[in-house]
Amino acid sequence: MVTFELLDEPDSSITEPSTALRRQIQHLFGRSLHIRHVDAGSCNGCESEIKLLTSPYYDIHRLGIFFTTTPRHADLLLVTGAITRAMVDPLQRTYAAMPEPRLVVATGACACDGGIFGRSCLTLGRLSAILPVDTYIPGCPPTPLALIHGLLLTLGRAEQRLHRQILAHHADGKA
Amino acid sequence: MSILDWARQVRLLHPNEWEVVLTPANLTTTVEALCANPRNHFTDMFGVEMGGERQLRLLFALDSEHGWLHLVVPVTGDSPHYTSLVEVCPATLWYEREVAEECGIIPSGHPGPLHLRLPDDWPEGVYPHGGGFSWQDKIPAVAPHPVELASAPDGIVDYPLGPVRSGVVESGHYLLRTAGEELVDMRLQLFYKHRGIEKRAEGCSLLHLPLIAERISGTSAFAHSLALCEAVERAAGIEAPPRARYLRTLFAELERLYNHHGYQADLCQATGLVVGQAQFDVLKERLLRLNARLAGHRYLFGLNVPGGLSRDLTDTERQVIDEELRFQRRTFTVLEELLFRSNSHIDRLERTGTLPPELALAWGAVGPVGRAAGVDRDLRRDHPYAAYAELDFAVPLETDGDALARARLRLEEVRQSFRLIDQILGSLPSSAVRVPPEACMVRPGVSALGWVESPRGEGVHWLSFGEQRQARRYRVRTGSFANWQTFPAAVPGHNILTDFPVIEQSFGLSFAGADR
């Protein structure tokens, strides 16, 4: 069995980059983004939809977004599933192997907040418990169009679409 | 003890569902007697804890006339033992490990380790299905105790693959042993994705149970929720209305279609046939969009409810299916011909990853994997559920057991699904699609079985109820779990390292379904 040293540990104190830094990162990845996907305990629904992103109907390559096999070539970590105990270590190692700056996207209800599993004896229930998350793509599973929107949103190439009333609600601090 | 002896103690639980209570001492002879008849098939084995009492339960599928047989073995003591059944029934290997780990019922003389599904940092002696804690309780992590494998002998190279592997795939670990180019052996480490579905279901109401069943394997969501709902309906002694039974068959076949298209797309990807992959992905995507239009969900979540379906099919929607099916048929016929003319594809499949028929039978291969290796079993025909008994279809069978046989078999199943859907659209009875929820009453202590031929093989659900119509124990045996056990047998022998993706895709197994 091959083992390797962890390159570095995720630093929990740095979770939110400043707006200016975020813009810089987005600019850097703007038209060329490489994604490493990790399944941390999904039902395979999310993978089925993610796989279809490269099919003729969606063809995500035309947007300059590609899937890569190794985390060392990846700019973005796309995580699905309710974060099972056995996947915590592989997930952290994958993240540690990625060059900085790196983005993390929680995909599907399970990775966002645990879905029907939540925090249980076998699942951590949310990705943000172990990694700093940049974007949440909800849905069970999120449709390919929702995935594309979420990825473009992460890159600053799409606007967050919220109902005006909800925006006002948040602006008033009632959230 | 002969079959006749225990046949007198058999109790009928529900139509086609029998139960016999045994002692650990006469379990082996009974299983041996059952396995001696090739018409009986070992299906499942699990442990149950109820009110401080532990039971070892085995499930056998008998012939069409008799249905299913539960063997119930009550056990007592702190660490109850029984004689391992692996010698008389090799298919029980993983099941015995699961029972030992999750219920604390130990098989004496079991070859190999007893650890199977729980994570490495799980404390010993904490049994998820041995009672004493709920799914929400935090189980503290202990120092990991991974299974140590003997290092490879000289000239053999270990090639670890996973759990994070190339491409958008599920998590699982393979240890491939190679001598030069040739694959000589492999070890399988699944269960990275074990989410504790069965534990999660404990205490859930009838409203929530289908939600859990749908997430066992998202791409077989309808099949699994159907098995669950059938189990609930049997427990309540009701039957879904005729229209619901036909519509369930319709949706189950639509699910089989998109899965089989996705399967061919993945197989084309493995052999590098990009055009084939794209074309089958188009067919799959169109069916998912059809699902979304009919059910409001691309993977048919939320459609099955105990007692029927949550929505009906309108006449317009019926026409939409008809039109889409015409397109699918036309395109599929062309694609199939092109596929068989692509030597680069066919040559990679022929004699690759052969699962010998005698092993397939002994290790309990089910579904398309089993049928491609001569195991002539299909629950839709042998133990009909929903409306399959009233419809006409053939069960294709191949005997080569190689990747090509598995691919060809699924192509033929697609054609049979087209046939089934045509018949359903032409003979859809008119009735309600759901019995009123208040009719779905289950008594405390009642249990029942639900089964389904999912796109990846037999799914068998066993559900037992406690107070207030809540699940007390939920047990799921998926087709993928049964077939993963046979998978390592197909790897050694005339396969090279680069064949591995082809072998893996040709089985078309789900990790989520096996890990649960």
XYZ file of C-alpha atoms in Angstrom:
691
model
C 0.000 0.000 0.000
C 1.404 3.388 -0.988
C 1.159 6.153 1.551
C 2.319 9.733 1.356
C 2.788 12.583 3.763
C 0.101 15.214 3.864
C 1.370 18.321 2.090
C -0.400 20.606 4.470
C -3.408 20.605 6.702
C -6.421 22.711 5.797
C -6.212 25.803 7.928
C -9.561 26.300 9.546
C -8.783 29.911 10.475
C -8.793 30.986 6.816
C -12.260 30.353 5.478
C -13.327 33.589 3.807
C -10.984 35.325 1.368
C -11.547 39.048 0.961
C -13.708 40.233 -1.945
C -10.651 41.592 -3.774
C -8.795 38.302 -3.414
C -11.852 36.366 -4.535
C -12.053 38.564 -7.672
C -8.404 37.850 -8.400
C -8.930 34.113 -8.058
C -12.007 34.268 -10.255
C -10.055 36.220 -12.868
C -7.277 33.651 -12.725
C -9.598 30.714 -13.380
C -12.011 32.705 -15.557
C -11.845 30.810 -18.863
C -9.977 27.690 -17.832
C -11.119 25.709 -14.873
C -10.108 22.151 -14.025
C -12.305 20.201 -11.672
C -11.524 17.202 -9.504
C -14.665 15.448 -8.345
C -14.746 13.464 -5.101
C -17.654 11.311 -4.044
C -17.857 11.321 -0.258
C -20.947 9.173 0.153
C -23.524 10.108 -2.455
C -26.332 7.948 -3.831
C -24.837 8.159 -7.350
C -27.571 10.586 -8.435
C -25.147 13.534 -8.324
C -22.472 11.601 -10.273
C -25.006 10.697 -12.913
C -25.814 14.388 -13.420
C -22.178 15.532 -13.258
C -21.235 12.934 -15.875
C -23.885 14.341 -18.200
C -22.173 17.762 -18.090
C -19.748 16.498 -20.730
C -22.519 14.933 -22.859
C -23.663 16.610 -26.093
C -26.650 18.327 -24.465
C -24.523 20.348 -22.039
C -20.913 20.082 -23.273
C -19.315 22.014 -20.454
C -15.995 22.125 -22.368
C -17.347 24.996 -24.451
C -17.348 27.072 -21.260
C -13.674 26.324 -20.614
C -14.465 23.887 -17.780
C -12.794 20.473 -17.713
C -12.598 17.464 -15.440
C -9.147 16.316 -14.463
C -7.996 12.988 -13.086
C -5.457 14.224 -10.573
C -6.033 16.728 -7.791
C -2.576 18.178 -8.562
C -3.959 19.618 -11.800
C -7.233 20.740 -10.269
C -8.428 24.254 -9.469
C -11.738 23.246 -7.986
C -12.842 20.406 -5.748
C -16.396 19.286 -6.480
C -17.651 17.227 -3.557
C -20.826 15.145 -3.444
C -22.310 13.040 -0.664
C -23.000 13.227 3.051
C -19.271 12.946 4.010
C -19.023 9.429 5.395
C -16.476 8.698 8.090
C -14.383 6.535 5.805
C -14.145 9.304 3.184
C -12.953 12.099 5.484
C -9.289 11.146 5.170
C -9.245 10.583 1.371
C -11.132 13.853 0.932
C -8.693 15.846 3.056
C -5.737 14.282 1.257
C -7.241 15.199 -2.105
C -7.697 18.785 -0.950
C -4.150 18.884 0.440
C -2.769 17.698 -2.912
C -4.380 20.610 -4.796
C -2.261 23.665 -5.633
C -3.419 27.017 -4.280
C -5.539 28.975 -4.891
C -8.202 26.301 -4.844
C -11.957 26.421 -4.792
C -14.356 24.032 -3.064
C -17.929 23.414 -4.143
C -20.441 21.426 -2.106
C -22.715 19.666 -4.586
C -26.150 18.311 -3.780
C -28.247 18.381 -0.651
C -26.022 15.828 1.128
C -22.774 17.787 0.790
C -24.550 21.086 1.565
C -26.255 20.075 4.796
C -26.405 16.285 5.014
C -29.679 15.782 3.132
C -31.748 13.053 4.757
C -28.682 11.707 6.588
C -27.612 14.811 8.447
C -25.136 14.359 11.253
C -25.304 10.687 12.136
C -23.142 7.954 13.576
C -21.701 7.324 10.129
C -21.834 10.686 8.338
C -20.472 14.145 9.150
C -23.458 15.589 7.353
C -21.914 18.621 5.661
C -18.766 19.427 3.737
C -18.212 22.696 5.592
C -17.428 20.647 8.723
C -14.009 19.765 7.281
C -13.259 22.065 4.321
C -13.845 25.774 3.582
C -16.680 25.829 1.047
C -16.889 28.545 -1.642
C -20.190 27.616 -3.268
C -23.143 25.444 -2.369
C -25.138 23.857 -5.193
C -28.328 22.501 -3.630
C -30.677 19.979 -5.219
C -31.268 16.264 -4.912
C -29.584 15.786 -7.272
C -28.824 19.227 -8.758
C -29.705 19.161 -12.473
C -26.908 19.701 -15.019
C -28.142 23.261 -15.597
C -28.046 23.963 -11.864
C -24.498 22.574 -11.766
C -23.397 24.802 -14.649
C -24.976 27.813 -12.974
C -23.245 26.995 -9.692
C -19.861 26.637 -11.367
C -20.221 29.887 -13.319
C -21.340 31.559 -10.104
C -18.160 30.341 -8.402
C -16.138 31.909 -11.214
C -18.012 35.211 -11.049
C -19.341 34.575 -14.551
C -22.976 34.423 -13.499
C -25.073 36.458 -11.102
C -26.691 35.026 -8.008
C -30.361 34.829 -8.872
C -32.472 35.599 -5.860
C -35.930 37.005 -5.639
C -35.830 40.738 -4.870
C -37.832 40.235 -1.665
C -35.377 37.653 -0.385
C -32.469 40.023 -1.100
C -34.246 42.801 0.786
C -34.927 40.395 3.620
C -31.220 39.583 3.920
C -30.215 43.259 3.583
C -32.434 44.062 6.576
C -30.499 41.517 8.592
C -33.548 39.337 9.229
C -31.981 36.185 7.854
C -33.052 -33.248 9.302
C -34.876 -33.553 6.011
C -36.917 -30.885 4.280
C -40.078 -32.838 5.136
C -39.341 -32.554 8.852
C -39.113 -28.845 8.973
C -41.803 -28.392 6.368
C -44.290 -29.213 9.145
C -43.172 -26.269 11.195
C -43.451 -23.796 8.325
C -45.687 -20.810 8.899
C -47.227 -18.710 6.117
C -46.640 -15.003 6.876
C -48.076 -13.454 3.732
C -48.967 -14.897 0.351
C -45.784 -16.533 -1.016
C -43.808 -15.761 2.125
C -42.986 -18.626 4.501
C -41.135 -18.702 7.763
C -39.488 -21.520 9.664
C -37.810 -21.221 13.055
C -34.589 -23.196 13.510
C -31.902 -23.693 16.142
C -28.251 -22.890 15.337
C -27.572 -26.645 15.501
C -29.780 -27.619 12.564
C -29.114 -24.521 10.450
C -26.282 -26.056 8.416
C -28.211 -29.167 7.358
C -31.228 -27.074 6.414
C -29.179 -24.692 4.282
C -27.390 -27.625 2.702
C -30.726 -29.252 1.850
C -32.042 -26.001 0.387
C -28.887 -25.410 -1.683
C -29.031 -28.949 -3.072
C -32.057 -27.971 -5.154
C -30.905 -25.675 -8.001
C -34.313 -24.004 -8.067
C -33.711 -22.498 -4.617
C -31.505 -19.433 -4.424
C -29.825 -17.978 -1.389
C -30.923 -14.337 -1.331
C -30.097 -12.649 1.930
C -28.771 -13.097 5.444
C -28.953 -10.537 8.200
C -29.254 -10.075 11.927
C -32.124 -8.557 13.849
C -32.348 -7.326 17.406
C -35.810 -6.972 18.858
C -36.567 -6.209 22.458
C -33.259 -7.636 23.685
C -33.540 -10.786 21.572
C -31.263 -11.398 18.643
C -32.139 -13.383 15.527
C -30.127 -14.579 12.598
C -32.315 -14.517 9.512
C -31.730 -16.113 6.132
C -33.841 -15.611 3.062
C -34.171 -18.090 0.219
C -36.017 -17.627 -3.039
C -37.909 -20.839 -3.824
C -39.691 -21.592 -7.083
C -42.476 -19.386 -8.484
C -45.154 -21.440 -6.789
C -43.776 -21.181 -3.254
C -42.191 -17.737 -3.279
C -39.844 -16.935 -0.430
C -38.638 -18.733 2.671
C -37.325 -17.058 5.813
C -35.120 -19.128 8.091
C -35.225 -17.603 11.560
C -32.584 -18.631 14.077
C -33.038 -17.083 17.549
C -29.677 -16.798 19.329
C -28.822 -16.063 22.939
C -25.830 -15.056 25.010
C -23.274 -12.263 24.855
C -21.417 -13.482 21.803
C -23.706 -15.970 20.074
C -22.085 -18.374 17.616
C -23.256 -20.547 14.761
C -21.285 -22.736 12.350
C -20.164 -20.772 9.302
C -22.228 -21.600 6.220
C -19.582 -20.632 3.668
C -18.750 -24.262 2.918
C -22.307 -25.288 2.155
C -23.303 -21.988 0.541
C -20.313 -19.886 -0.646
C -22.549 -16.888 -1.397
C -22.958 -16.236 2.340
C -19.343 -15.016 2.689
C -19.925 -11.258 2.858
C -23.277 -11.657 4.578
C -21.729 -13.553 7.496
C -19.152 -10.802 7.922
C -21.865 -8.166 7.893
C -23.943 -10.010 10.494
C -20.889 -10.480 12.731
C -19.875 -6.846 12.498
C -23.277 -5.232 12.752
C -25.168 -7.637 15.000
C -22.435 -9.456 16.905
C -23.539 -12.941 15.828
C -20.290 -14.794 15.112
C -19.821 -17.495 12.428
C -17.403 -20.116 13.829
C -14.923 -21.332 11.249
C -15.438 -18.403 8.884
C -12.471 -18.092 6.496
C -10.894 -14.655 6.557
C -11.582 -11.463 8.468
C -14.967 -10.580 9.925
C -14.634 -6.837 9.306
C -16.633 -5.669 6.286
C -18.573 -2.468 6.139
C -17.930 -0.202 9.111
C -15.201 2.474 8.899
C -11.701 1.742 10.206
C -12.133 4.076 13.172
C -15.326 2.390 14.396
C -14.956 1.008 17.951
C -15.204 -2.749 18.340
C -18.243 -4.168 20.058
C -20.578 -1.372 18.941
C -23.177 -3.089 16.781
C -25.366 -0.807 14.627
C -28.084 -3.456 14.491
C -27.460 -4.944 17.903
C -29.616 -2.373 19.676
C -28.637 0.240 22.197
C -28.190 3.417 20.190
C -29.966 5.493 17.562
C -28.661 6.700 14.199
C -28.161 10.208 15.571
C -25.871 9.159 18.417
C -22.251 10.065 18.025
C -19.957 7.031 18.018
C -16.459 8.203 18.978
C -13.598 7.373 16.643
C -10.878 4.996 17.840
C -7.381 4.535 16.407
C -7.896 3.130 12.893
C -7.383 -0.614 12.565
C -7.099 -1.213 8.817
C -6.805 -4.744 7.465
C -3.156 -5.477 6.634
C -2.656 -7.305 3.377
C 0.353 -9.546 2.801
C 2.774 -7.732 0.493
C 3.084 -8.922 -3.082
C 5.527 -11.748 -3.849
C 8.574 -11.132 -6.065
C 7.698 -10.236 -9.635
C 4.190 -9.159 -8.727
C 3.383 -5.461 -8.541
C 0.551 -4.066 -6.445
C -1.371 -1.339 -8.192
C -3.631 0.518 -5.784
C -6.583 2.309 -7.358
C -8.861 4.520 -5.322
C -10.829 5.457 -3.342
C -10.456 8.735 -5.286
C -10.056 7.469 -8.836
C -9.888 9.065 -12.257
C -13.004 10.561 -13.772
C -16.381 11.279 -12.245
C -16.901 7.969 -10.476
C -18.035 6.671 -7.129
C -15.539 5.996 -4.363
C -14.141 2.522 -3.892
C -10.712 0.964 -3.685
C -9.171 -1.757 -5.840
C -5.809 -3.335 -5.250
C -4.767 -4.808 -8.582
C -1.960 -7.346 -8.619
C -0.073 -7.442 -11.887
C 2.669 -9.638 -13.291
C 3.965 -7.482 -16.096
C 0.867 -6.563 -18.102
C -1.280 -9.393 -16.802
C -3.766 -9.019 -14.005
C -3.247 -11.944 -11.664
C -5.415 -11.037 -8.719
C -7.370 -8.239 -7.156
C -8.585 -7.184 -3.729
C -11.688 -5.143 -3.329
C -12.285 -2.575 -0.622
C -15.774 -1.148 -0.872
C -17.908 0.517 1.774
C -16.178 3.898 1.778
C -19.657 5.227 1.153
C -21.437 3.386 3.946
C -24.020 5.921 5.114
C -25.995 3.624 7.373
C -29.210 3.715 5.339
C -30.740 0.833 7.276
C -29.843 2.392 10.622
C -31.204 5.740 9.419
C -34.556 4.140 8.621
C -35.125 2.915 12.177
C -37.997 4.822 13.730
C -39.021 6.424 10.424
C -42.677 6.791 9.518
C -44.389 5.573 6.347
C -44.075 9.111 5.003
C -40.297 9.190 5.254
C -39.384 5.612 4.369
C -39.702 6.053 0.571
C -37.354 9.067 0.759
C -34.720 6.850 2.333
C -35.262 3.980 -0.114
C -34.847 6.357 -3.065
C -31.409 7.347 -1.851
C -30.023 3.817 -1.541
C -28.969 4.139 -5.153
C -30.142 7.312 -6.880
C -30.077 5.742 -10.329
C -32.320 2.887 -9.162
C -34.492 5.129 -7.022
C -37.784 3.970 -8.463
C -36.911 0.291 -8.178
C -35.925 0.603 -4.528
C -38.874 2.762 -3.495
C -41.104 0.267 -5.306
C -39.668 -2.648 -3.326
C -40.135 -0.705 -0.117
C -43.724 0.272 -0.942
C -44.560 -3.331 -1.891
C -43.193 -4.432 1.478
C -45.329 -1.848 3.298
C -48.395 -2.841 1.302
C -47.866 -6.532 2.068
C -47.426 -5.710 5.737
C -50.674 -3.714 5.681
C -52.458 -6.394 3.659
C -53.472 -4.041 0.872
C -52.722 -3.893 -2.820
C -52.043 -0.874 -5.016
C -54.903 -0.111 -7.470
C -54.559 -1.692 -10.960
C -53.644 1.585 -12.635
C -50.893 2.195 -10.101
C -49.521 -1.309 -10.666
C -49.324 -0.689 -14.409
C -47.816 2.769 -14.003
C -45.241 1.417 -11.571
C -44.256 -1.118 -14.210
C -44.039 1.681 -16.767
C -41.759 3.831 -14.626
C -39.641 0.848 -13.587
C -39.023 0.109 -17.270
C -38.264 3.764 -18.046
C -35.695 3.607 -15.264
C -34.210 0.422 -16.716
C -33.984 2.121 -20.121
C -32.028 5.171 -18.977
C -29.742 2.991 -16.842
C -29.006 0.622 -19.703
C -28.291 3.570 -22.034
C -25.973 5.034 -19.390
C -24.339 1.622 -19.092
C -23.562 1.478 -22.830
C -22.269 5.064 -22.708
C -19.887 4.167 -19.860
C -18.746 1.040 -21.645
C -18.043 3.074 -24.804
C -16.056 5.497 -22.664
C -13.988 2.585 -21.324
C -13.122 1.393 -24.826
C -12.551 4.941 -26.091
C -15.529 4.940 -28.464
C -16.396 8.627 -28.109
C -19.208 8.728 -30.654
C -20.991 5.782 -29.073
C -20.667 7.382 -25.659
C -22.123 10.683 -26.871
C -24.999 9.008 -28.679
C -26.034 6.831 -25.740
C -25.731 9.845 -23.429
C -28.180 11.654 -25.727
C -30.682 8.792 -25.376
C -30.213 8.785 -21.596
C -30.617 12.551 -21.258
C -33.805 12.489 -23.336
C -35.283 9.836 -21.039
C -34.305 11.810 -17.942
C -36.097 14.820 -19.410
C -39.102 12.622 -20.124
C -39.013 11.473 -16.483
C -38.893 15.094 -15.328
C -41.929 15.886 -17.444
C -43.926 12.882 -16.214
C -42.927 12.773 -12.568
C -41.441 16.184 -11.806
C -38.081 14.577 -11.105
C -35.378 13.367 -13.476
C -34.705 10.283 -11.348
C -38.337 9.639 -10.378
C -37.891 10.581 -6.707
C -41.071 11.184 -4.779
C -43.278 9.149 -7.077
C -43.806 5.918 -5.136
C -45.826 6.151 -1.945
C -47.154 3.304 0.185
C -50.460 2.399 -1.465
C -49.710 3.601 -4.980
C -48.258 6.592 -6.752
C -48.216 10.254 -5.795
C -49.426 11.315 -9.247
C -51.340 10.020 -12.250
C -50.485 10.001 -15.942
C -52.581 12.206 -18.251
C -53.495 11.277 -21.816
C -51.201 13.983 -23.177
C -48.325 12.538 -21.196
C -49.133 9.115 -22.563
C -48.699 10.488 -26.071
C -45.436 12.148 -25.097
C -44.066 8.784 -23.947
C -45.269 7.175 -27.146
C -43.511 9.763 -29.312
C -40.287 9.582 -27.310
C -40.327 5.795 -27.463
C -40.616 5.926 -31.240
C -37.529 8.142 -31.388
C -35.678 5.919 -28.917
C -36.468 2.757 -30.863
C -35.356 4.231 -34.173
C -32.093 5.639 -32.833
C -31.346 2.596 -30.700
C -31.666 0.212 -33.661
C -29.174 2.273 -35.679
C -26.781 2.630 -32.742
C -26.824 -1.054 -31.920
C -25.862 -1.937 -35.465
C -23.061 0.650 -35.475
C -21.823 -0.667 -32.134
C -21.469 -4.207 -33.443
C -19.652 -2.927 -36.528
C -17.083 -1.116 -34.346
C -14.327 -3.690 -34.016
C -12.339 -1.426 -31.691
C -15.236 -1.716 -29.245
C -16.263 -5.356 -29.684
C -12.699 -6.687 -29.648
C -12.117 -5.111 -26.259
C -15.214 -6.836 -24.835
C -14.860 -10.313 -26.236
C -13.439 -12.783 -23.692
C -12.672 -9.931 -21.307
C -13.572 -10.224 -17.646
C -15.132 -13.658 -17.922
C -17.232 -14.702 -14.975
C -17.410 -18.518 -15.203
C -21.065 -19.657 -15.106
C -20.468 -22.194 -12.315
C -18.923 -19.461 -10.144
C -21.722 -17.037 -10.991
C -24.269 -19.558 -9.737
C -22.330 -20.558 -6.622
C -21.578 -16.978 -5.599
C -25.135 -15.852 -6.199
C -24.722 -13.447 -9.123
C -28.033 -11.753 -9.910
C -29.547 -9.493 -12.529
C -27.845 -8.814 -15.878
C -24.452 -9.986 -14.527
C -25.908 -13.357 -13.548
C -28.039 -13.710 -16.684
C -24.976 -13.012 -18.856
C -23.319 -16.014 -17.155
C -26.219 -18.412 -17.532
C -28.058 -17.768 -14.250
C -31.619 -17.824 -15.555
C -33.262 -15.647 -12.913
C -35.451 -12.595 -13.264
C -37.792 -11.594 -10.462
C -40.132 -9.976 -12.963
C -40.805 -13.443 -14.403
C -40.048 -15.768 -11.464
C -41.784 -13.832 -8.672
C -43.899 -11.279 -10.537
C -44.700 -8.003 -8.795
C -46.525 -4.833 -9.961
C -48.154 -5.762 -13.302
C -45.475 -8.031 -14.769
C -47.618 -11.163 -14.468
C -50.107 -9.662 -16.941
C -47.543 -8.572 -19.532
C -45.654 -10.453 -22.179
C -41.869 -10.216 -22.283
C -38.842 -12.452 -22.710
C -35.893 -12.805 -20.353
C -32.709 -12.839 -22.442
C -29.961 -15.216 -21.385
C -26.290 -15.459 -22.340
C -23.842 -18.133 -21.275
C -20.396 -16.734 -22.135
C -20.107 -14.626 -18.995
C -17.693 -12.148 -20.624
C -18.008 -8.376 -21.040
C -19.530 -8.820 -24.491
C -22.235 -11.108 -23.097
C -23.089 -8.544 -20.417
C -23.269 -5.740 -22.994
C -25.336 -7.797 -25.459
C -27.708 -8.888 -22.715
C -28.439 -5.317 -21.722
C -29.051 -4.335 -25.338
C -31.645 -7.108 -25.580
C -33.213 -6.012 -22.283
C -33.682 -2.542 -23.753
C -35.711 -4.043 -26.588
C -37.816 -5.997 -24.078
C -38.419 -2.795 -22.106
C -39.680 -1.094 -25.278
C -42.076 -4.004 -25.720
C -43.292 -3.770 -22.129
C -43.875 -0.023 -22.307
C -45.841 -0.407 -25.569
C -48.091 -2.995 -23.929
C -48.626 -0.849 -20.846
C -49.534 2.244 -22.857
C -51.988 0.155 -24.852
C -53.705 -1.487 -21.880
C -53.565 1.048 -19.047
C -56.535 0.319 -16.758
C -58.503 3.258 -15.409
C -58.734 3.469 -11.647
C -57.357 5.584 -8.838
C -53.564 5.506 -8.514
C -53.458 5.407 -4.741
C -55.371 3.866 -1.899
C -56.219 6.399 0.823
C -53.302 6.749 3.281
C -55.557 5.778 6.211
C -56.063 2.345 4.595
C -52.342 1.738 4.886
C -52.355 0.546 8.497
C -49.588 -1.671 9.773
C -49.836 -3.503 13.079
C -46.896 -3.343 15.496
C -44.590 -6.332 15.110
C -45.635 -7.139 11.560
C -42.922 -7.647 8.960
C -42.929 -8.181 5.211
C -40.755 -8.564 2.178
C -40.680 -6.440 -0.983
C -38.677 -7.307 -4.079
C -37.874 -5.825 -7.394
C -35.708 -6.564 -10.428
C -33.812 -3.282 -10.493
C -31.705 -2.361 -13.540
C -28.679 -3.797 -11.688
C -30.317 -6.943 -10.333
C -32.551 -8.206 -7.577
C -33.316 -5.720 -4.851
C -34.888 -7.342 -1.786
C -36.183 -5.245 1.104
C -37.333 -6.588 4.439
C -39.193 -4.291 6.757
C -40.379 -4.851 10.298
C -42.635 -2.433 12.126
C -42.695 -1.296 15.720
C -45.133 0.989 17.519
C -46.955 3.873 15.780
C -46.357 2.583 12.239
C -42.631 3.214 12.515
C -39.939 1.032 10.995
C -38.142 -1.072 13.573
C -35.692 -2.827 11.283
C -35.116 -2.211 7.605
C -32.911 -4.533 5.622
C -31.909 -3.971 2.014
C -30.052 -6.420 -0.176
C -29.262 -4.722 -3.489
C -28.292 -6.442 -6.720
C -24.958 -4.612 -6.655
C -24.068 -6.032 -3.224
C -24.618 -9.582 -4.479
C -22.697 -8.934 -7.688
C -19.698 -7.164 -6.137
C -18.985 -10.409 -4.352
C -18.541 -12.111 -7.713
C -16.583 -9.270 -9.314
C -13.023 -10.257 -8.201
C -13.575 -13.695 -9.809
C -13.762 -12.093 -13.263
C -10.449 -10.230 -13.055
C -7.644 -12.849 -13.091
C -6.991 -14.886 -16.204
C -6.189 -13.526 -19.664
C -6.875 -9.921 -18.727
C -4.311 -7.139 -18.826
C -4.215 -3.990 -16.706
C -5.802 -1.833 -19.406
C -8.758 -4.237 -19.541
C -9.689 -3.287 -16.022
C -11.857 -0.235 -16.889
C -13.699 -2.393 -19.425
C -14.291 -5.129 -16.852
C -15.460 -2.626 -14.271
C -17.879 -0.860 -16.610
C -19.130 -4.129 -18.082
C -20.396 -5.185 -14.663
C -22.130 -1.816 -14.316
C -22.358 -2.031 -10.524
C -23.321 0.706 -8.116
C -21.110 1.460 -5.117
C -23.856 3.377 -3.345
C -26.233 0.434 -3.636
C -23.687 -1.996 -2.212
C -22.391 0.296 0.553
C -25.807 1.610 1.608
